[in-house]
Coordinates of C-alpha atoms in Angstrom, one line a residue:
X22 CA 34.8 47.8 8.9
X23 CA 36.3 46.2 11.9
X24 CA 35.7 47.0 15.6
X25 CA 38.4 47.0 18.2
X26 CA 36.2 44.5 20.1
X27 CA 36.7 42.0 17.3
X28 CA 40.5 42.3 17.9
X29 CA 39.8 41.6 21.6
X30 CA 37.7 38.5 20.8
X31 CA 39.8 37.1 18.0
X32 CA 43.3 37.8 19.4
X33 CA 43.4 39.0 23.0
X34 CA 41.0 36.5 24.6
X35 CA 42.3 33.3 22.9
X36 CA 45.9 34.4 23.8
X37 CA 45.2 35.2 27.4
X38 CA 43.1 32.2 28.0
X39 CA 45.8 30.0 26.5
X40 CA 48.4 31.7 28.8
X41 CA 46.2 31.3 31.9
X42 CA 45.4 27.7 31.1
X43 CA 49.1 26.9 30.8
X44 CA 49.9 28.8 34.0
X45 CA 47.2 27.0 36.0
X46 CA 48.2 23.6 34.6
X47 CA 51.8 24.4 35.7
X48 CA 50.4 25.1 39.2
X49 CA 48.9 21.6 39.3
X50 CA 45.3 22.4 38.3
X51 CA 43.5 19.5 36.6
X52 CA 41.9 20.1 33.2
X53 CA 38.5 20.3 35.0
X54 CA 39.8 22.8 37.5
X55 CA 41.2 25.0 34.7
X56 CA 37.9 24.9 32.9
X57 CA 36.0 25.9 36.1
X58 CA 38.5 28.7 36.9
X59 CA 38.3 30.2 33.4
X60 CA 34.6 29.5 32.8
X61 CA 35.2 27.4 29.6
X62 CA 34.7 23.8 28.6
X63 CA 37.3 21.0 29.2
X64 CA 37.4 20.6 25.4
X65 CA 38.4 24.2 25.1
X66 CA 41.1 23.7 27.7
X67 CA 42.4 20.7 25.7
X68 CA 42.5 22.9 22.5
X69 CA 44.5 25.5 24.3
X70 CA 46.9 22.9 25.7
X71 CA 47.5 21.3 22.3
X72 CA 47.9 24.5 20.3
X73 CA 44.5 24.1 18.7
X74 CA 43.7 27.8 19.1
X75 CA 45.4 30.7 17.2
X76 CA 47.2 33.1 19.5
X77 CA 49.1 36.3 19.1
X78 CA 52.8 36.5 19.8
X79 CA 52.6 40.3 20.1
X80 CA 50.0 40.0 22.9
X81 CA 51.7 37.0 24.7
X82 CA 55.0 38.8 24.5
X83 CA 53.7 42.0 26.1
X84 CA 55.2 42.3 29.6
X85 CA 52.0 43.7 31.1
X86 CA 50.0 40.8 29.8
X87 CA 52.5 38.3 31.1
X88 CA 52.6 40.0 34.6
X89 CA 48.8 40.1 34.9
X90 CA 48.5 36.4 33.8
X91 CA 51.0 35.4 36.4
X92 CA 49.3 37.5 39.1
X93 CA 45.8 36.1 38.2
X94 CA 47.1 32.6 38.1
X95 CA 48.7 32.9 41.5
X96 CA 45.6 34.5 42.9
X97 CA 43.3 31.8 41.5
X98 CA 45.6 29.1 42.8
X99 CA 45.7 30.6 46.4
X100 CA 42.1 31.8 46.4
X101 CA 43.1 35.4 47.0
X102 CA 41.6 36.4 43.6
X103 CA 38.0 35.7 42.8
X104 CA 36.8 35.1 39.2
X105 CA 35.1 38.5 39.4
X106 CA 38.3 40.2 40.3
X107 CA 40.2 38.3 37.6
X108 CA 37.6 39.5 35.0
X109 CA 37.8 43.1 36.2
X110 CA 41.6 43.2 36.1
X111 CA 41.6 41.7 32.6
X112 CA 38.9 44.1 31.5
X113 CA 40.9 47.1 32.8
X114 CA 44.0 45.9 30.9
X115 CA 41.9 45.5 27.8
X116 CA 40.7 49.1 28.0
X117 CA 44.2 50.3 28.7
X118 CA 45.5 48.5 25.6
X119 CA 42.6 49.8 23.6
X120 CA 43.5 53.4 24.6
X121 CA 46.3 54.3 22.1
X122 CA 48.2 51.2 23.0
X123 CA 48.7 47.6 21.7
X124 CA 45.1 46.8 20.8
X125 CA 44.6 50.3 19.4
X126 CA 47.6 49.7 17.1
X127 CA 46.3 46.3 16.0
X128 CA 43.0 48.1 15.3
X129 CA 44.7 50.7 13.2
X130 CA 46.4 47.9 11.3
X131 CA 43.1 46.3 10.5
X132 CA 41.5 49.7 9.8
X133 CA 44.2 51.9 8.2
X134 CA 41.7 54.8 7.9
X135 CA 42.0 55.3 11.7
X136 CA 45.6 56.4 11.4
X137 CA 44.6 59.9 10.5
X138 CA 42.9 60.3 13.9
X139 CA 45.0 61.0 17.0
X140 CA 42.1 60.8 19.5
X141 CA 42.2 58.0 22.0
X142 CA 39.1 55.9 22.8
X143 CA 38.5 56.1 26.5
X144 CA 35.7 53.5 27.0
X145 CA 36.4 52.3 30.5
X146 CA 37.2 53.7 33.9
X147 CA 40.1 51.7 35.5
X148 CA 39.3 53.2 38.9
X149 CA 35.8 51.7 39.0
X150 CA 34.1 50.9 42.3
X151 CA 33.8 47.3 41.4
X152 CA 37.5 47.0 40.8
X153 CA 38.4 48.7 44.1
X154 CA 35.9 46.5 46.0
X155 CA 37.4 43.3 44.7
X156 CA 40.9 44.6 45.5
X157 CA 39.9 45.1 49.1
X158 CA 38.4 41.6 49.3
X159 CA 41.6 40.2 47.8
X160 CA 43.7 42.1 50.3
X161 CA 41.7 40.7 53.2
X162 CA 42.0 37.2 51.8
X163 CA 45.8 37.5 51.7
X164 CA 45.8 38.7 55.3
X165 CA 43.6 35.9 56.4
X166 CA 45.9 33.4 54.8
X167 CA 48.8 34.8 56.8
X168 CA 46.8 34.5 60.0
X169 CA 45.6 31.0 59.1
X170 CA 49.2 29.9 58.7
X171 CA 50.3 31.6 62.0
X172 CA 50.4 28.8 64.6
X173 CA 50.2 31.2 67.5
X174 CA 47.3 33.3 66.3
X175 CA 44.5 31.1 67.9
X176 CA 46.0 31.9 71.3
X177 CA 45.6 35.6 70.6
X178 CA 41.9 35.4 69.8
X179 CA 39.8 37.1 72.5
X180 CA 36.6 35.6 73.9
X181 CA 34.5 37.8 71.7
X182 CA 36.4 36.6 68.6
X183 CA 38.7 38.4 66.2
X184 CA 38.1 40.0 62.9
X185 CA 40.4 41.2 60.2
X186 CA 39.0 44.2 58.3
X187 CA 40.0 46.5 55.5
X188 CA 38.1 49.5 54.2
X189 CA 37.6 51.2 50.8
X190 CA 39.8 54.3 50.3
X191 CA 37.0 56.7 50.9
X192 CA 35.2 54.7 53.6
X193 CA 32.6 56.5 55.7
X194 CA 30.6 53.7 57.4
X195 CA 30.8 50.0 58.2
X196 CA 29.2 49.1 54.8
X197 CA 32.5 50.3 53.3
X198 CA 34.6 47.9 55.4
X199 CA 35.2 44.2 54.4
X200 CA 35.7 41.6 57.1
X201 CA 34.9 38.0 58.1
X202 CA 31.2 37.2 58.6
X203 CA 30.7 35.7 62.1
X204 CA 34.2 36.6 63.2
X205 CA 37.2 34.4 63.8
X206 CA 37.2 32.1 66.8
X207 CA 39.6 29.8 68.6
X208 CA 38.2 26.3 68.2
X209 CA 40.4 23.8 70.1
X210 CA 43.5 25.7 69.4
X211 CA 42.8 26.4 65.8
X212 CA 41.7 29.8 64.4
X213 CA 38.5 29.2 62.5
X214 CA 37.6 31.5 59.7
X215 CA 34.0 30.7 58.7
X216 CA 33.7 32.2 55.3
X217 CA 34.9 34.6 52.6
X218 CA 35.2 38.3 53.3
X219 CA 32.1 40.5 52.9
X220 CA 31.4 44.2 53.3
X221 CA 29.3 45.4 56.2
X222 CA 29.7 42.3 58.4
X223 CA 32.0 43.7 61.1
X224 CA 30.5 46.5 63.2
X225 CA 32.9 46.7 66.1
X226 CA 36.3 46.4 64.6
X227 CA 35.1 48.3 61.5
X228 CA 34.0 51.1 63.8
X229 CA 37.4 51.2 65.6
X230 CA 39.1 51.5 62.2
X231 CA 36.8 54.2 61.0
X232 CA 37.2 56.2 64.2
X233 CA 41.0 56.1 63.9
X234 CA 40.6 57.3 60.3
X235 CA 38.3 60.1 61.3
X236 CA 41.0 61.2 63.7
X237 CA 43.5 61.4 60.8
X238 CA 45.3 58.1 61.1
X239 CA 46.5 56.9 57.6
X240 CA 45.3 53.3 58.1
X241 CA 42.8 51.1 56.2
X242 CA 43.0 47.8 58.1
X243 CA 42.7 46.5 61.6
X244 CA 42.5 43.3 63.6
X245 CA 41.6 42.8 67.2
X246 CA 43.4 40.4 69.6
X247 CA 43.3 39.7 73.3
X248 CA 44.7 42.3 75.7
X249 CA 47.8 41.5 77.7
X250 CA 50.2 44.2 79.1
X251 CA 53.1 42.1 78.0
X252 CA 51.7 41.9 74.5
X253 CA 51.3 45.6 74.3
X254 CA 54.9 46.0 75.7
X255 CA 56.2 43.6 73.0
X256 CA 54.5 45.6 70.3
X257 CA 56.0 48.8 71.7
X258 CA 59.3 47.2 71.7
X259 CA 58.9 46.2 68.1
X260 CA 58.5 49.9 67.3
X261 CA 54.7 50.3 67.1
X262 CA 53.2 53.3 69.0
X263 CA 50.6 52.2 71.5
X264 CA 47.6 54.3 72.3
X265 CA 45.1 53.6 75.2
X266 CA 41.5 54.6 75.0
X267 CA 38.7 54.5 77.6
X268 CA 36.1 51.9 76.7
X269 CA 33.8 53.1 79.5
X270 CA 33.7 56.7 78.3
X271 CA 30.8 57.5 76.0
X272 CA 31.0 55.0 73.2
X273 CA 34.0 53.4 71.5
X274 CA 34.1 55.6 68.5
X275 CA 34.4 59.1 70.2
X276 CA 36.8 57.6 72.7
X277 CA 39.0 56.1 70.0
X278 CA 38.9 59.2 67.8
X279 CA 40.0 61.5 70.7
X280 CA 42.8 59.2 71.9
X281 CA 44.2 58.8 68.3
X282 CA 43.9 62.6 67.7
X283 CA 45.7 63.4 70.9
X284 CA 48.5 60.8 70.3
X285 CA 48.8 61.3 66.5
X286 CA 50.7 58.0 66.2
X287 CA 52.6 56.9 63.1
X288 CA 51.2 53.9 61.3
X289 CA 51.2 51.0 61.9
X290 CA 50.1 51.5 65.5
X291 CA 48.4 49.8 68.5
X292 CA 45.1 50.8 70.2
X293 CA 44.1 49.1 73.4
X294 CA 41.6 49.3 76.2
X295 CA 41.9 47.5 79.5
X296 CA 38.2 46.7 79.9
X297 CA 35.4 47.8 82.1
X298 CA 32.1 46.6 83.5
X299 CA 30.9 44.0 81.0
X300 CA 33.6 45.0 78.5
X301 CA 36.4 42.6 77.6
X302 CA 39.9 44.2 77.4
X303 CA 41.1 44.2 73.7
X304 CA 44.1 45.2 71.7
X305 CA 43.8 46.4 68.1
X306 CA 46.5 46.5 65.5
X307 CA 46.1 49.1 62.7
X308 CA 48.0 49.5 59.4
X309 CA 47.8 50.4 55.8
X310 CA 46.3 47.0 54.6
X311 CA 45.3 43.6 55.8
X312 CA 48.4 41.7 54.9
X313 CA 50.6 44.2 56.8
X314 CA 48.4 43.8 59.9
X315 CA 48.5 40.0 59.6
X316 CA 52.3 40.0 59.3
X317 CA 52.5 42.1 62.5
X318 CA 50.5 39.4 64.3
X319 CA 52.7 36.6 62.8
X320 CA 55.9 38.3 63.8
X321 CA 54.5 38.8 67.3
X322 CA 54.0 35.1 67.8
X323 CA 57.5 34.1 66.7

């Protein structure tokens, strides 16, 4: 009697770890960095590098495995993908391959008695909340990297600071929105991003995004920058609808929702308010995801 989990342990994991180790070494990782990234010992990395671990050609030759290894390797190298997300993505692929696919076929080869059964073994939900949460964090990280590499971004940061946020697909409150803890500030001409994205840390920009979504806007990400009439005109000229809301009226969320509902803009679009008593004028860019929002900012500064 052989369990499919044994196929995973004996064939899939050694093969994928070997592929990831080789990918990371090709990206310039040291043996210690590879070991830390994969959560294994340096001696294990050495074994993978020198062919000391048996691997499966069928698994390494599968295009889905190759694509995921490359995507995880790139994400670990850039910091866009956390070890948690890498684990979840590999776990999802494992469950996919166990469900009437490559690993299921290997299981049937090891246990020929299973061939008389057509039923698939659905043991994992690929749309789990953990996976979606990590995907949103990863998206925000990618957007932040674009902003960090945009030389003119610091000059667009308002006095209250900026934040780049993205929400879960079914977001209902600020706890469902990931952003930068402590906001992004201009420190001597450099946009300073204090730490990794977290959920529930951006109340204001998250609220603007949620209000726009409540009004029916198909957006999941937003960033706030300083207000300047020329800036808004430049965004309009680039093809982005611009919608003004009254920051003095009631609270931001009802004002934003009404303005977006009345204008019904196509995404991506611009929201702005020209200030009021004790309120700094601000411009908001909203789009489908954080990298898209960040690229709009980048293009604006060129």
